[in-house]
DNA sequence: GCGACAG
DNA sequence: ATCTTGTCGC
């Protein structure tokens, strides 16, 4: 875990958070280090009540997707939800939950965007840099970038581009006839592998199995 | 200035 | 995210 970045989690204004994001974006890696994927985690945060957060991280065997470990942390949450600054609200509790895992997973699927973000540093990228582990951004709705909707069949996709026309993510149909997922590189992974991992994690439902399990344990 | 806006 | 029952559709 990167201790320097850990300190930058506590901000006191949106302006400060934006400054940290612009500084951290250059640290994101889009390269896979060659590791074998035997476990894939899912991270999600719920808010049972005002000012209270419940973070959940589950670890599944890959590609069988069998649940093999999970960790839950519940505590106070002060930072509000601000589009573009989601990580400052959800990462603190996720880091606490992370400490409760028996073994570190090979990668983490996140409920939010990676580099498909206004400043190239969505929650998935921020979490990856902090934990120094491969992460994938898997959001249920768009935040930044332009794109066309892919055809209705599972597997169909279309690129998400930034203002310069550069590809920053993929709108992916994970299941036939369902709303697409917005997949992007978090950290230490390439878009091709991120998309394939999401497809391998959605054999039955639209949401990747690790994220569904985390969402379920969070109680909702 | 106006509209958009992950969870 | 959260407030919330039944209901339409595969």
PDB file of C-alpha atoms in Angstrom, chain A residues 1-218:
ATOM      1  CA  UNK A   1       0.000   0.000   0.000  1.00  0.00           C
ATOM      2  CA  UNK A   2       1.368   3.426  -1.008  1.00  0.00           C
ATOM      3  CA  UNK A   3       1.655   5.437   2.208  1.00  0.00           C
ATOM      4  CA  UNK A   4       2.289   8.795   0.507  1.00  0.00           C
ATOM      5  CA  UNK A   5      -0.943   8.589  -1.479  1.00  0.00           C
ATOM      6  CA  UNK A   6      -2.741   7.489   1.668  1.00  0.00           C
ATOM      7  CA  UNK A   7      -2.076  10.899   3.190  1.00  0.00           C
ATOM      8  CA  UNK A   8      -3.642  12.660   0.207  1.00  0.00           C
ATOM      9  CA  UNK A   9      -6.974  10.991   0.860  1.00  0.00           C
ATOM     10  CA  UNK A  10      -8.046  13.478   3.502  1.00  0.00           C
ATOM     11  CA  UNK A  11      -8.959  16.668   1.694  1.00  0.00           C
ATOM     12  CA  UNK A  12     -10.861  19.711   2.881  1.00  0.00           C
ATOM     13  CA  UNK A  13     -12.144  21.090  -0.408  1.00  0.00           C
ATOM     14  CA  UNK A  14     -13.041  19.990  -3.917  1.00  0.00           C
ATOM     15  CA  UNK A  15     -10.228  22.145  -5.214  1.00  0.00           C
ATOM     16  CA  UNK A  16      -7.665  20.247  -3.165  1.00  0.00           C
ATOM     17  CA  UNK A  17      -8.977  16.899  -4.385  1.00  0.00           C
ATOM     18  CA  UNK A  18      -8.868  18.017  -8.003  1.00  0.00           C
ATOM     19  CA  UNK A  19      -5.278  19.088  -7.517  1.00  0.00           C
ATOM     20  CA  UNK A  20      -4.348  15.661  -6.191  1.00  0.00           C
ATOM     21  CA  UNK A  21      -6.059  13.947  -9.117  1.00  0.00           C
ATOM     22  CA  UNK A  22      -4.160  16.024 -11.677  1.00  0.00           C
ATOM     23  CA  UNK A  23      -0.971  15.122  -9.884  1.00  0.00           C
ATOM     24  CA  UNK A  24      -1.719  11.410  -9.623  1.00  0.00           C
ATOM     25  CA  UNK A  25      -2.946  10.748 -13.159  1.00  0.00           C
ATOM     26  CA  UNK A  26       0.604  10.550 -14.482  1.00  0.00           C
ATOM     27  CA  UNK A  27       1.268   7.627 -12.140  1.00  0.00           C
ATOM     28  CA  UNK A  28      -1.359   5.366 -13.713  1.00  0.00           C
ATOM     29  CA  UNK A  29      -0.008   2.370 -15.633  1.00  0.00           C
ATOM     30  CA  UNK A  30      -1.842   0.761 -18.530  1.00  0.00           C
ATOM     31  CA  UNK A  31       0.494  -2.206 -18.629  1.00  0.00           C
ATOM     32  CA  UNK A  32      -0.106  -5.721 -17.399  1.00  0.00           C
ATOM     33  CA  UNK A  33       2.798  -7.130 -15.410  1.00  0.00           C
ATOM     34  CA  UNK A  34       2.322 -10.687 -16.630  1.00  0.00           C
ATOM     35  CA  UNK A  35       0.870 -12.122 -13.454  1.00  0.00           C
ATOM     36  CA  UNK A  36      -1.498 -15.073 -13.604  1.00  0.00           C
ATOM     37  CA  UNK A  37      -5.048 -14.329 -12.504  1.00  0.00           C
ATOM     38  CA  UNK A  38      -6.260 -16.894 -10.010  1.00  0.00           C
ATOM     39  CA  UNK A  39      -8.376 -14.537  -7.916  1.00  0.00           C
ATOM     40  CA  UNK A  40     -10.476 -11.471  -8.778  1.00  0.00           C
ATOM     41  CA  UNK A  41     -11.913  -9.156  -6.137  1.00  0.00           C
ATOM     42  CA  UNK A  42     -14.952  -6.901  -6.169  1.00  0.00           C
ATOM     43  CA  UNK A  43     -15.153  -3.645  -4.168  1.00  0.00           C
ATOM     44  CA  UNK A  44     -18.336  -1.781  -3.292  1.00  0.00           C
ATOM     45  CA  UNK A  45     -19.509   0.757  -0.716  1.00  0.00           C
ATOM     46  CA  UNK A  46     -22.978   1.314   0.662  1.00  0.00           C
ATOM     47  CA  UNK A  47     -24.385   3.966   2.938  1.00  0.00           C
ATOM     48  CA  UNK A  48     -26.786   2.434   5.490  1.00  0.00           C
ATOM     49  CA  UNK A  49     -27.557   5.858   6.925  1.00  0.00           C
ATOM     50  CA  UNK A  50     -26.410   9.449   6.710  1.00  0.00           C
ATOM     51  CA  UNK A  51     -22.749   9.809   7.603  1.00  0.00           C
ATOM     52  CA  UNK A  52     -22.238   6.057   7.796  1.00  0.00           C
ATOM     53  CA  UNK A  53     -20.404   3.888   5.245  1.00  0.00           C
ATOM     54  CA  UNK A  54     -20.117   0.135   4.819  1.00  0.00           C
ATOM     55  CA  UNK A  55     -17.305  -1.018   2.549  1.00  0.00           C
ATOM     56  CA  UNK A  56     -17.145  -4.559   1.226  1.00  0.00           C
ATOM     57  CA  UNK A  57     -14.419  -6.389  -0.664  1.00  0.00           C
ATOM     58  CA  UNK A  58     -14.911  -9.967  -1.791  1.00  0.00           C
ATOM     59  CA  UNK A  59     -12.384 -12.275  -3.407  1.00  0.00           C
ATOM     60  CA  UNK A  60     -13.472 -14.859  -5.976  1.00  0.00           C
ATOM     61  CA  UNK A  61     -11.517 -17.675  -7.569  1.00  0.00           C
ATOM     62  CA  UNK A  62     -10.943 -16.961 -11.255  1.00  0.00           C
ATOM     63  CA  UNK A  63     -12.328 -17.979 -13.649  1.00  0.00           C
ATOM     64  CA  UNK A  64     -14.640 -20.197 -11.593  1.00  0.00           C
ATOM     65  CA  UNK A  65     -15.903 -17.098  -9.725  1.00  0.00           C
ATOM     66  CA  UNK A  66     -16.422 -19.064  -6.505  1.00  0.00           C
ATOM     67  CA  UNK A  67     -16.404 -16.864  -3.392  1.00  0.00           C
ATOM     68  CA  UNK A  68     -13.310 -17.582  -1.301  1.00  0.00           C
ATOM     69  CA  UNK A  69     -12.966 -14.578   1.030  1.00  0.00           C
ATOM     70  CA  UNK A  70     -14.611 -11.310   2.051  1.00  0.00           C
ATOM     71  CA  UNK A  71     -14.077  -8.357   4.365  1.00  0.00           C
ATOM     72  CA  UNK A  72     -16.525  -5.774   5.637  1.00  0.00           C
ATOM     73  CA  UNK A  73     -15.793  -2.465   7.350  1.00  0.00           C
ATOM     74  CA  UNK A  74     -18.367  -0.049   8.681  1.00  0.00           C
ATOM     75  CA  UNK A  75     -17.614   3.370  10.063  1.00  0.00           C
ATOM     76  CA  UNK A  76     -18.342   7.100   9.815  1.00  0.00           C
ATOM     77  CA  UNK A  77     -18.145   8.839   6.441  1.00  0.00           C
ATOM     78  CA  UNK A  78     -17.763  12.591   6.256  1.00  0.00           C
ATOM     79  CA  UNK A  79     -16.868  13.559   2.690  1.00  0.00           C
ATOM     80  CA  UNK A  80     -19.974  14.101   0.506  1.00  0.00           C
ATOM     81  CA  UNK A  81     -20.676  12.669  -2.924  1.00  0.00           C
ATOM     82  CA  UNK A  82     -19.423  15.040  -5.590  1.00  0.00           C
ATOM     83  CA  UNK A  83     -19.343  13.891  -9.255  1.00  0.00           C
ATOM     84  CA  UNK A  84     -15.691  13.454 -10.164  1.00  0.00           C
ATOM     85  CA  UNK A  85     -14.533  13.167  -6.560  1.00  0.00           C
ATOM     86  CA  UNK A  86     -16.170   9.874  -5.634  1.00  0.00           C
ATOM     87  CA  UNK A  87     -12.890   8.265  -4.572  1.00  0.00           C
ATOM     88  CA  UNK A  88     -12.396  10.671  -1.661  1.00  0.00           C
ATOM     89  CA  UNK A  89     -15.704   9.484  -0.237  1.00  0.00           C
ATOM     90  CA  UNK A  90     -15.426   5.742  -0.883  1.00  0.00           C
ATOM     91  CA  UNK A  91     -11.738   4.834  -0.781  1.00  0.00           C
ATOM     92  CA  UNK A  92     -11.096   5.527   2.933  1.00  0.00           C
ATOM     93  CA  UNK A  93     -13.587   2.832   4.051  1.00  0.00           C
ATOM     94  CA  UNK A  94     -12.442   0.501   1.248  1.00  0.00           C
ATOM     95  CA  UNK A  95      -8.865   0.693   2.501  1.00  0.00           C
ATOM     96  CA  UNK A  96     -10.043  -0.419   5.934  1.00  0.00           C
ATOM     97  CA  UNK A  97     -11.935  -3.360   4.436  1.00  0.00           C
ATOM     98  CA  UNK A  98      -8.856  -4.227   2.360  1.00  0.00           C
ATOM     99  CA  UNK A  99      -6.863  -4.793   5.564  1.00  0.00           C
ATOM    100  CA  UNK A 100      -9.216  -7.581   6.541  1.00  0.00           C
ATOM    101  CA  UNK A 101      -8.539  -9.883   3.579  1.00  0.00           C
ATOM    102  CA  UNK A 102      -6.667 -13.118   4.222  1.00  0.00           C
ATOM    103  CA  UNK A 103      -4.752 -12.911   0.936  1.00  0.00           C
ATOM    104  CA  UNK A 104      -4.298 -10.136  -1.623  1.00  0.00           C
ATOM    105  CA  UNK A 105      -6.269 -10.788  -4.838  1.00  0.00           C
ATOM    106  CA  UNK A 106      -4.634 -10.617  -8.289  1.00  0.00           C
ATOM    107  CA  UNK A 107      -6.879  -7.756  -9.434  1.00  0.00           C
ATOM    108  CA  UNK A 108      -9.868  -5.703  -8.260  1.00  0.00           C
ATOM    109  CA  UNK A 109     -13.086  -4.889 -10.115  1.00  0.00           C
ATOM    110  CA  UNK A 110     -14.418  -1.503  -8.979  1.00  0.00           C
ATOM    111  CA  UNK A 111     -17.903  -0.029  -8.951  1.00  0.00           C
ATOM    112  CA  UNK A 112     -16.983   3.182 -10.767  1.00  0.00           C
ATOM    113  CA  UNK A 113     -14.755   4.484 -13.565  1.00  0.00           C
ATOM    114  CA  UNK A 114     -11.015   4.179 -14.016  1.00  0.00           C
ATOM    115  CA  UNK A 115      -9.350   6.606 -16.439  1.00  0.00           C
ATOM    116  CA  UNK A 116     -12.660   7.385 -18.169  1.00  0.00           C
ATOM    117  CA  UNK A 117     -12.842  10.407 -15.899  1.00  0.00           C
ATOM    118  CA  UNK A 118     -12.624  14.214 -16.362  1.00  0.00           C
ATOM    119  CA  UNK A 119      -9.062  14.240 -15.003  1.00  0.00           C
ATOM    120  CA  UNK A 120      -8.157  10.651 -15.860  1.00  0.00           C
ATOM    121  CA  UNK A 121      -8.330   9.470 -12.277  1.00  0.00           C
ATOM    122  CA  UNK A 122     -11.589   7.808 -11.334  1.00  0.00           C
ATOM    123  CA  UNK A 123     -12.081   5.653  -8.243  1.00  0.00           C
ATOM    124  CA  UNK A 124     -10.647   2.502  -9.846  1.00  0.00           C
ATOM    125  CA  UNK A 125      -7.421   4.245 -10.863  1.00  0.00           C
ATOM    126  CA  UNK A 126      -7.094   5.981  -7.503  1.00  0.00           C
ATOM    127  CA  UNK A 127      -7.624   2.705  -5.618  1.00  0.00           C
ATOM    128  CA  UNK A 128      -5.146   0.877  -7.842  1.00  0.00           C
ATOM    129  CA  UNK A 129      -2.433   3.446  -7.211  1.00  0.00           C
ATOM    130  CA  UNK A 130      -3.094   3.341  -3.480  1.00  0.00           C
ATOM    131  CA  UNK A 131      -3.122  -0.451  -3.146  1.00  0.00           C
ATOM    132  CA  UNK A 132      -0.530  -0.906  -5.899  1.00  0.00           C
ATOM    133  CA  UNK A 133      -2.580  -3.624  -7.559  1.00  0.00           C
ATOM    134  CA  UNK A 134      -4.321  -4.078 -10.952  1.00  0.00           C
ATOM    135  CA  UNK A 135      -7.812  -2.530 -10.976  1.00  0.00           C
ATOM    136  CA  UNK A 136     -10.640  -2.314 -13.499  1.00  0.00           C
ATOM    137  CA  UNK A 137     -13.206   0.483 -13.705  1.00  0.00           C
ATOM    138  CA  UNK A 138     -16.677  -1.007 -14.220  1.00  0.00           C
ATOM    139  CA  UNK A 139     -19.413   1.640 -13.981  1.00  0.00           C
ATOM    140  CA  UNK A 140     -23.123   1.253 -14.584  1.00  0.00           C
ATOM    141  CA  UNK A 141     -23.527   4.675 -16.169  1.00  0.00           C
ATOM    142  CA  UNK A 142     -21.317   7.160 -18.049  1.00  0.00           C
ATOM    143  CA  UNK A 143     -19.449  10.057 -16.483  1.00  0.00           C
ATOM    144  CA  UNK A 144     -17.071  11.421 -19.076  1.00  0.00           C
ATOM    145  CA  UNK A 145     -16.328  10.957 -22.768  1.00  0.00           C
ATOM    146  CA  UNK A 146     -18.270  10.432 -25.972  1.00  0.00           C
ATOM    147  CA  UNK A 147     -19.528   7.133 -27.357  1.00  0.00           C
ATOM    148  CA  UNK A 148     -22.165   5.315 -29.379  1.00  0.00           C
ATOM    149  CA  UNK A 149     -24.295   2.566 -27.867  1.00  0.00           C
ATOM    150  CA  UNK A 150     -23.211  -0.930 -28.966  1.00  0.00           C
ATOM    151  CA  UNK A 151     -25.671  -3.429 -30.468  1.00  0.00           C
ATOM    152  CA  UNK A 152     -27.884  -5.478 -28.059  1.00  0.00           C
ATOM    153  CA  UNK A 153     -25.892  -8.735 -28.105  1.00  0.00           C
ATOM    154  CA  UNK A 154     -23.556  -9.761 -25.294  1.00  0.00           C
ATOM    155  CA  UNK A 155     -19.988  -8.966 -26.257  1.00  0.00           C
ATOM    156  CA  UNK A 156     -20.751  -6.054 -28.565  1.00  0.00           C
ATOM    157  CA  UNK A 157     -18.821  -2.913 -27.696  1.00  0.00           C
ATOM    158  CA  UNK A 158     -17.909   0.602 -28.775  1.00  0.00           C
ATOM    159  CA  UNK A 159     -15.120   2.948 -27.686  1.00  0.00           C
ATOM    160  CA  UNK A 160     -15.414   5.803 -25.186  1.00  0.00           C
ATOM    161  CA  UNK A 161     -13.279   8.710 -26.408  1.00  0.00           C
ATOM    162  CA  UNK A 162     -11.975  11.855 -24.785  1.00  0.00           C
ATOM    163  CA  UNK A 163     -12.032  15.325 -26.332  1.00  0.00           C
ATOM    164  CA  UNK A 164      -8.996  14.484 -28.465  1.00  0.00           C
ATOM    165  CA  UNK A 165     -10.531  11.355 -29.883  1.00  0.00           C
ATOM    166  CA  UNK A 166      -8.329   9.074 -27.802  1.00  0.00           C
ATOM    167  CA  UNK A 167      -9.916   5.879 -26.500  1.00  0.00           C
ATOM    168  CA  UNK A 168     -10.297   5.963 -22.708  1.00  0.00           C
ATOM    169  CA  UNK A 169     -12.727   3.089 -22.233  1.00  0.00           C
ATOM    170  CA  UNK A 170     -15.282   0.697 -23.690  1.00  0.00           C
ATOM    171  CA  UNK A 171     -19.075   0.672 -23.550  1.00  0.00           C
ATOM    172  CA  UNK A 172     -19.653  -3.061 -23.163  1.00  0.00           C
ATOM    173  CA  UNK A 173     -22.800  -5.168 -23.463  1.00  0.00           C
ATOM    174  CA  UNK A 174     -22.188  -7.784 -20.772  1.00  0.00           C
ATOM    175  CA  UNK A 175     -25.537  -9.535 -21.374  1.00  0.00           C
ATOM    176  CA  UNK A 176     -28.053  -9.706 -24.212  1.00  0.00           C
ATOM    177  CA  UNK A 177     -30.595  -6.902 -24.130  1.00  0.00           C
ATOM    178  CA  UNK A 178     -29.412  -5.207 -20.945  1.00  0.00           C
ATOM    179  CA  UNK A 179     -27.977  -1.754 -20.370  1.00  0.00           C
ATOM    180  CA  UNK A 180     -24.242  -1.706 -21.123  1.00  0.00           C
ATOM    181  CA  UNK A 181     -21.358  -1.393 -18.692  1.00  0.00           C
ATOM    182  CA  UNK A 182     -18.710   1.329 -18.939  1.00  0.00           C
ATOM    183  CA  UNK A 183     -15.315  -0.363 -18.656  1.00  0.00           C
ATOM    184  CA  UNK A 184     -11.986   1.437 -18.384  1.00  0.00           C
ATOM    185  CA  UNK A 185      -8.425   0.876 -17.244  1.00  0.00           C
ATOM    186  CA  UNK A 186      -8.010   1.396 -13.516  1.00  0.00           C
ATOM    187  CA  UNK A 187      -4.300   0.741 -12.975  1.00  0.00           C
ATOM    188  CA  UNK A 188      -1.705  -1.841 -14.058  1.00  0.00           C
ATOM    189  CA  UNK A 189      -3.902  -3.288 -16.839  1.00  0.00           C
ATOM    190  CA  UNK A 190      -4.685  -2.703 -20.523  1.00  0.00           C
ATOM    191  CA  UNK A 191      -8.191  -2.050 -21.847  1.00  0.00           C
ATOM    192  CA  UNK A 192      -8.270  -5.314 -23.830  1.00  0.00           C
ATOM    193  CA  UNK A 193      -7.632  -7.378 -20.729  1.00  0.00           C
ATOM    194  CA  UNK A 194     -10.027  -5.278 -18.636  1.00  0.00           C
ATOM    195  CA  UNK A 195     -12.861  -5.934 -21.100  1.00  0.00           C
ATOM    196  CA  UNK A 196     -12.076  -9.652 -21.331  1.00  0.00           C
ATOM    197  CA  UNK A 197     -12.006  -9.941 -17.552  1.00  0.00           C
ATOM    198  CA  UNK A 198     -15.422  -8.299 -17.254  1.00  0.00           C
ATOM    199  CA  UNK A 199     -16.848 -10.624 -19.912  1.00  0.00           C
ATOM    200  CA  UNK A 200     -15.374 -13.632 -18.100  1.00  0.00           C
ATOM    201  CA  UNK A 201     -17.023 -12.415 -14.897  1.00  0.00           C
ATOM    202  CA  UNK A 202     -20.507 -12.051 -16.341  1.00  0.00           C
ATOM    203  CA  UNK A 203     -21.605 -15.580 -17.351  1.00  0.00           C
ATOM    204  CA  UNK A 204     -25.131 -15.057 -16.033  1.00  0.00           C
ATOM    205  CA  UNK A 205     -25.769 -11.469 -14.938  1.00  0.00           C
ATOM    206  CA  UNK A 206     -25.041  -7.969 -16.180  1.00  0.00           C
ATOM    207  CA  UNK A 207     -22.914  -7.068 -13.157  1.00  0.00           C
ATOM    208  CA  UNK A 208     -19.612  -8.958 -12.703  1.00  0.00           C
ATOM    209  CA  UNK A 209     -19.928 -11.732 -10.106  1.00  0.00           C
ATOM    210  CA  UNK A 210     -17.367 -10.227  -7.664  1.00  0.00           C
ATOM    211  CA  UNK A 211     -19.249  -6.917  -7.677  1.00  0.00           C
ATOM    212  CA  UNK A 212     -22.612  -8.629  -7.261  1.00  0.00           C
ATOM    213  CA  UNK A 213     -21.274 -10.548  -4.276  1.00  0.00           C
ATOM    214  CA  UNK A 214     -19.877  -7.391  -2.709  1.00  0.00           C
ATOM    215  CA  UNK A 215     -23.117  -5.521  -3.346  1.00  0.00           C
ATOM    216  CA  UNK A 216     -25.072  -8.354  -1.775  1.00  0.00           C
ATOM    217  CA  UNK A 217     -22.923  -8.540   1.350  1.00  0.00           C
ATOM    218  CA  UNK A 218     -23.212  -4.784   1.768  1.00  0.00           C
TER     219      UNK A 218
END
